[in-house]
Amino acid sequence: MFTGIITGMGRIVAIHSLGSSLDHGKRLTLEAPAGYLDDVGLGDSIAINGACMTVTTVDLPKHQFLIEISAESLARTSGLAQPGPVNLEKALRAHDRLGGHIVAGHVDGIGTVTHFAEVGESWELRILAPHELAKYLAYKGSITVNGVSLTVNRVADLPHQAGCEISINLIAHTVHNTALQHLQTQSRVNLEIDLIARYVERMLQNEKNT
């Protein structure tokens, strides 16, 4: 479990294939901030751009760690198949503050940035979410974007089951201290819906079937 509060900005520095076919995954080498890995051990979970991954190797002198990601996970996420900056969050501990919201680290879908610009002292981020996630998104509800817990400020449903566009306000601190600062129009982002919304939708389905 995670909270969506980013604890460090890292970078994918190397990618190695685990096999020769499209059914094989990748081994990623990631660089973390100095000291970030001091309390990380083999088998620990770290969310990378919102996707929960297992640490397979730790190299403290180089501030690096390795993960292995399956072909299935690569197909259902964005930003993990090429070198570049990523958001990092270590798994939630029982005594930690829940500063964001309950995040599972399971990517539900991929969104597309339609607008990202500075407005006054903050930034407006608009994302086109796929149709299958639209029913879970609500005004003042929670959404995880590349692992960052954010609040939806506006939802606009689009015609012909094209999904919905959500608008999010980002304070400067969030932009400057996460990899969201590198987003631009047409960037693809990992989305995780609110866990509570998922259960509510399931309960409503059961009521309809009874």
Tab-separated table of C-alpha atoms in Angstrom:
chain	number	residue	atom	x	y	z
A	1	MET	CA	0.000	0.000	0.000
A	2	PHE	CA	1.024	3.593	-0.704
A	3	THR	CA	-0.285	7.105	-0.078
A	4	GLY	CA	0.449	8.919	-3.341
A	5	ILE	CA	2.897	11.243	-1.571
A	6	ILE	CA	6.105	11.116	-3.591
A	7	THR	CA	9.187	10.527	-1.443
A	8	GLY	CA	11.818	10.982	-4.119
A	9	MET	CA	12.468	11.646	-7.782
A	10	GLY	CA	14.466	8.933	-9.490
A	11	ARG	CA	15.559	8.103	-13.000
A	12	ILE	CA	15.523	5.005	-15.163
A	13	VAL	CA	19.129	4.804	-16.346
A	14	ALA	CA	19.266	1.412	-18.077
A	15	ILE	CA	16.860	-1.112	-19.582
A	16	HIS	CA	17.735	-4.735	-20.360
A	17	SER	CA	15.467	-7.280	-22.000
A	18	LEU	CA	14.744	-10.483	-20.087
A	19	GLY	CA	14.334	-12.416	-23.325
A	20	SER	CA	14.143	-12.202	-27.095
A	21	SER	CA	10.357	-12.270	-27.617
A	22	LEU	CA	7.565	-9.794	-26.957
A	23	ASP	CA	6.414	-12.063	-24.126
A	24	HIS	CA	9.540	-11.242	-22.134
A	25	GLY	CA	9.736	-8.343	-19.736
A	26	LYS	CA	12.535	-5.931	-18.860
A	27	ARG	CA	15.050	-5.398	-16.102
A	28	LEU	CA	15.272	-1.738	-15.146
A	29	THR	CA	18.141	-0.020	-13.385
A	30	LEU	CA	16.973	3.035	-11.472
A	31	GLU	CA	18.941	5.783	-9.801
A	32	ALA	CA	17.567	7.219	-6.557
A	33	PRO	CA	18.505	10.315	-4.526
A	34	ALA	CA	21.469	9.969	-2.185
A	35	GLY	CA	20.438	8.129	0.992
A	36	TYR	CA	17.046	7.111	-0.390
A	37	LEU	CA	17.927	3.409	-0.449
A	38	ASP	CA	19.500	3.236	3.022
A	39	ASP	CA	16.436	1.493	4.498
A	40	VAL	CA	15.483	-0.477	1.376
A	41	GLY	CA	16.095	-4.222	1.205
A	42	LEU	CA	15.633	-6.992	-1.336
A	43	GLY	CA	11.958	-7.762	-1.882
A	44	ASP	CA	10.756	-4.348	-0.728
A	45	SER	CA	8.046	-2.608	-2.733
A	46	ILE	CA	8.591	0.762	-4.392
A	47	ALA	CA	5.987	2.482	-6.551
A	48	ILE	CA	7.532	3.777	-9.761
A	49	ASN	CA	5.300	6.323	-11.495
A	50	GLY	CA	2.467	4.750	-9.525
A	51	ALA	CA	3.208	1.108	-10.408
A	52	CYS	CA	4.183	-1.145	-7.496
A	53	MET	CA	7.453	-2.964	-8.213
A	54	THR	CA	9.689	-5.326	-6.238
A	55	VAL	CA	13.326	-4.453	-5.570
A	56	THR	CA	15.579	-7.295	-6.791
A	57	THR	CA	19.011	-5.686	-6.313
A	58	VAL	CA	20.306	-2.738	-4.306
A	59	ASP	CA	23.616	-0.986	-5.039
A	60	LEU	CA	24.073	1.552	-2.249
A	61	PRO	CA	27.386	3.064	-3.435
A	62	LYS	CA	25.827	3.889	-6.801
A	63	HIS	CA	22.431	4.895	-5.317
A	64	GLN	CA	20.832	2.409	-7.696
A	65	PHE	CA	18.339	-0.447	-7.509
A	66	LEU	CA	16.974	-2.974	-9.982
A	67	ILE	CA	13.469	-4.200	-10.677
A	68	GLU	CA	12.003	-6.672	-13.149
A	69	ILE	CA	8.805	-5.736	-14.949
A	70	SER	CA	6.712	-8.200	-16.936
A	71	ALA	CA	5.529	-7.698	-20.499
A	72	GLU	CA	1.964	-7.502	-19.144
A	73	SER	CA	2.876	-4.640	-16.800
A	74	LEU	CA	4.753	-2.828	-19.565
A	75	ALA	CA	1.696	-3.057	-21.803
A	76	ARG	CA	-0.570	-1.567	-19.129
A	77	THR	CA	1.638	1.284	-17.935
A	78	SER	CA	3.407	4.298	-19.389
A	79	GLY	CA	6.858	5.752	-18.777
A	80	LEU	CA	8.566	2.520	-17.715
A	81	ALA	CA	9.894	1.382	-21.084
A	82	GLN	CA	12.450	4.135	-21.676
A	83	PRO	CA	15.086	6.038	-19.680
A	84	GLY	CA	13.922	9.171	-17.923
A	85	PRO	CA	12.711	10.722	-14.666
A	86	VAL	CA	10.178	8.866	-12.507
A	87	ASN	CA	8.324	9.378	-9.240
A	88	LEU	CA	9.304	7.096	-6.352
A	89	GLU	CA	7.367	6.144	-3.244
A	90	LYS	CA	8.311	3.495	-0.708
A	91	ALA	CA	5.560	1.239	0.620
A	92	LEU	CA	3.449	2.569	3.480
A	93	ARG	CA	4.456	1.491	6.989
A	94	ALA	CA	1.881	0.950	9.735
A	95	HIS	CA	2.999	4.015	11.718
A	96	ASP	CA	3.258	6.420	8.741
A	97	ARG	CA	0.948	9.372	8.167
A	98	LEU	CA	-1.611	8.835	5.398
A	99	GLY	CA	-0.939	12.172	3.750
A	100	GLY	CA	-2.633	11.477	0.421
A	101	HIS	CA	-5.159	8.670	0.020
A	102	ILE	CA	-5.034	4.878	0.007
A	103	VAL	CA	-3.140	3.834	-3.125
A	104	ALA	CA	-2.624	0.226	-4.181
A	105	GLY	CA	0.107	0.811	-6.754
A	106	HIS	CA	-1.961	-0.937	-9.445
A	107	VAL	CA	-2.379	1.112	-12.621
A	108	ASP	CA	-6.018	1.069	-13.797
A	109	GLY	CA	-5.512	2.820	-17.107
A	110	ILE	CA	-3.470	5.267	-19.117
A	111	GLY	CA	-4.528	8.875	-19.581
A	112	THR	CA	-3.343	11.534	-22.012
A	113	VAL	CA	-2.377	15.059	-21.002
A	114	THR	CA	-4.455	17.593	-22.940
A	115	HIS	CA	-3.255	20.744	-21.182
A	116	PHE	CA	-0.506	21.641	-18.707
A	117	ALA	CA	0.193	25.288	-17.998
A	118	GLU	CA	0.967	27.725	-15.228
A	119	VAL	CA	-2.014	29.681	-13.911
A	120	GLY	CA	-1.112	32.342	-11.361
A	121	GLU	CA	0.904	30.713	-8.586
A	122	SER	CA	-0.223	27.188	-9.502
A	123	TRP	CA	-0.531	24.887	-12.512
A	124	GLU	CA	-3.560	23.452	-14.295
A	125	LEU	CA	-3.286	19.868	-15.494
A	126	ARG	CA	-5.984	18.410	-17.734
A	127	ILE	CA	-6.051	14.717	-18.546
A	128	LEU	CA	-8.196	12.690	-20.917
A	129	ALA	CA	-9.146	9.540	-19.004
A	130	PRO	CA	-10.389	6.434	-20.845
A	131	HIS	CA	-14.105	5.626	-20.943
A	132	GLU	CA	-13.826	2.653	-18.575
A	133	LEU	CA	-12.463	4.895	-15.791
A	134	ALA	CA	-14.837	7.825	-16.272
A	135	LYS	CA	-17.503	6.496	-13.889
A	136	TYR	CA	-14.990	6.462	-11.016
A	137	LEU	CA	-13.958	10.114	-11.376
A	138	ALA	CA	-15.849	12.809	-9.500
A	139	TYR	CA	-15.537	16.446	-8.447
A	140	LYS	CA	-13.288	16.657	-5.353
A	141	GLY	CA	-12.537	12.942	-5.652
A	142	SER	CA	-9.049	11.453	-5.519
A	143	ILE	CA	-6.972	10.271	-8.490
A	144	THR	CA	-3.395	9.044	-8.679
A	145	VAL	CA	-1.390	10.397	-11.634
A	146	ASN	CA	2.028	8.782	-12.133
A	147	GLY	CA	1.925	7.864	-8.471
A	148	VAL	CA	0.944	11.332	-7.194
A	149	SER	CA	-2.216	11.667	-5.088
A	150	LEU	CA	-4.263	14.539	-6.533
A	151	THR	CA	-7.756	16.034	-6.223
A	152	VAL	CA	-10.069	16.341	-9.221
A	153	ASN	CA	-11.356	19.908	-9.631
A	154	ARG	CA	-13.570	19.392	-12.676
A	155	VAL	CA	-14.942	16.499	-14.725
A	156	ALA	CA	-16.205	16.903	-18.293
A	157	ASP	CA	-17.757	13.817	-19.884
A	158	LEU	CA	-17.108	13.521	-23.602
A	159	PRO	CA	-19.590	12.226	-26.204
A	160	HIS	CA	-19.505	8.870	-27.984
A	161	GLN	CA	-17.855	7.071	-25.029
A	162	ALA	CA	-14.628	8.979	-25.604
A	163	GLY	CA	-13.984	9.102	-21.859
A	164	CYS	CA	-13.807	12.226	-19.756
A	165	GLU	CA	-11.444	15.126	-19.252
A	166	ILE	CA	-10.478	15.919	-15.687
A	167	SER	CA	-8.920	19.152	-14.502
A	168	ILE	CA	-6.457	19.175	-11.586
A	169	ASN	CA	-4.801	22.087	-9.809
A	170	LEU	CA	-1.164	21.574	-8.840
A	171	ILE	CA	0.630	23.778	-6.351
A	172	ALA	CA	4.182	24.793	-7.264
A	173	HIS	CA	5.641	22.495	-4.583
A	174	THR	CA	4.086	19.436	-6.245
A	175	VAL	CA	5.346	20.439	-9.681
A	176	HIS	CA	8.885	21.192	-8.527
A	177	ASN	CA	9.244	18.074	-6.355
A	178	THR	CA	7.830	15.397	-8.653
A	179	ALA	CA	8.444	14.194	-12.191
A	180	LEU	CA	5.112	15.770	-13.177
A	181	GLN	CA	7.174	18.840	-14.043
A	182	HIS	CA	8.272	17.045	-17.232
A	183	LEU	CA	4.716	16.530	-18.540
A	184	GLN	CA	3.548	18.180	-21.718
A	185	THR	CA	0.565	17.953	-24.049
A	186	GLN	CA	0.119	14.374	-25.340
A	187	SER	CA	2.191	12.869	-22.510
A	188	ARG	CA	0.766	9.529	-21.409
A	189	VAL	CA	0.295	9.078	-17.667
A	190	ASN	CA	-0.526	6.189	-15.339
A	191	LEU	CA	-3.885	6.523	-13.580
A	192	GLU	CA	-5.143	4.731	-10.493
A	193	ILE	CA	-8.704	5.375	-9.381
A	194	ASP	CA	-9.759	5.812	-5.765
A	195	LEU	CA	-10.017	2.428	-4.033
A	196	ILE	CA	-13.255	3.435	-2.294
A	197	ALA	CA	-14.869	4.373	-5.631
A	198	ARG	CA	-14.031	0.907	-6.937
A	199	TYR	CA	-15.864	-0.780	-4.046
A	200	VAL	CA	-18.862	1.559	-4.284
A	201	GLU	CA	-19.249	0.723	-7.982
A	202	ARG	CA	-19.091	-3.000	-7.184
A	203	MET	CA	-21.762	-2.681	-4.486
A	204	LEU	CA	-24.047	-0.771	-6.834
A	205	GLN	CA	-23.637	-3.518	-9.428
A	206	ASN	CA	-24.674	-6.129	-6.879
A	207	GLU	CA	-27.772	-4.121	-5.943
A	208	LYS	CA	-28.828	-3.973	-9.601
A	209	ASN	CA	-28.461	-7.743	-9.924
A	210	THR	CA	-30.584	-8.568	-6.863
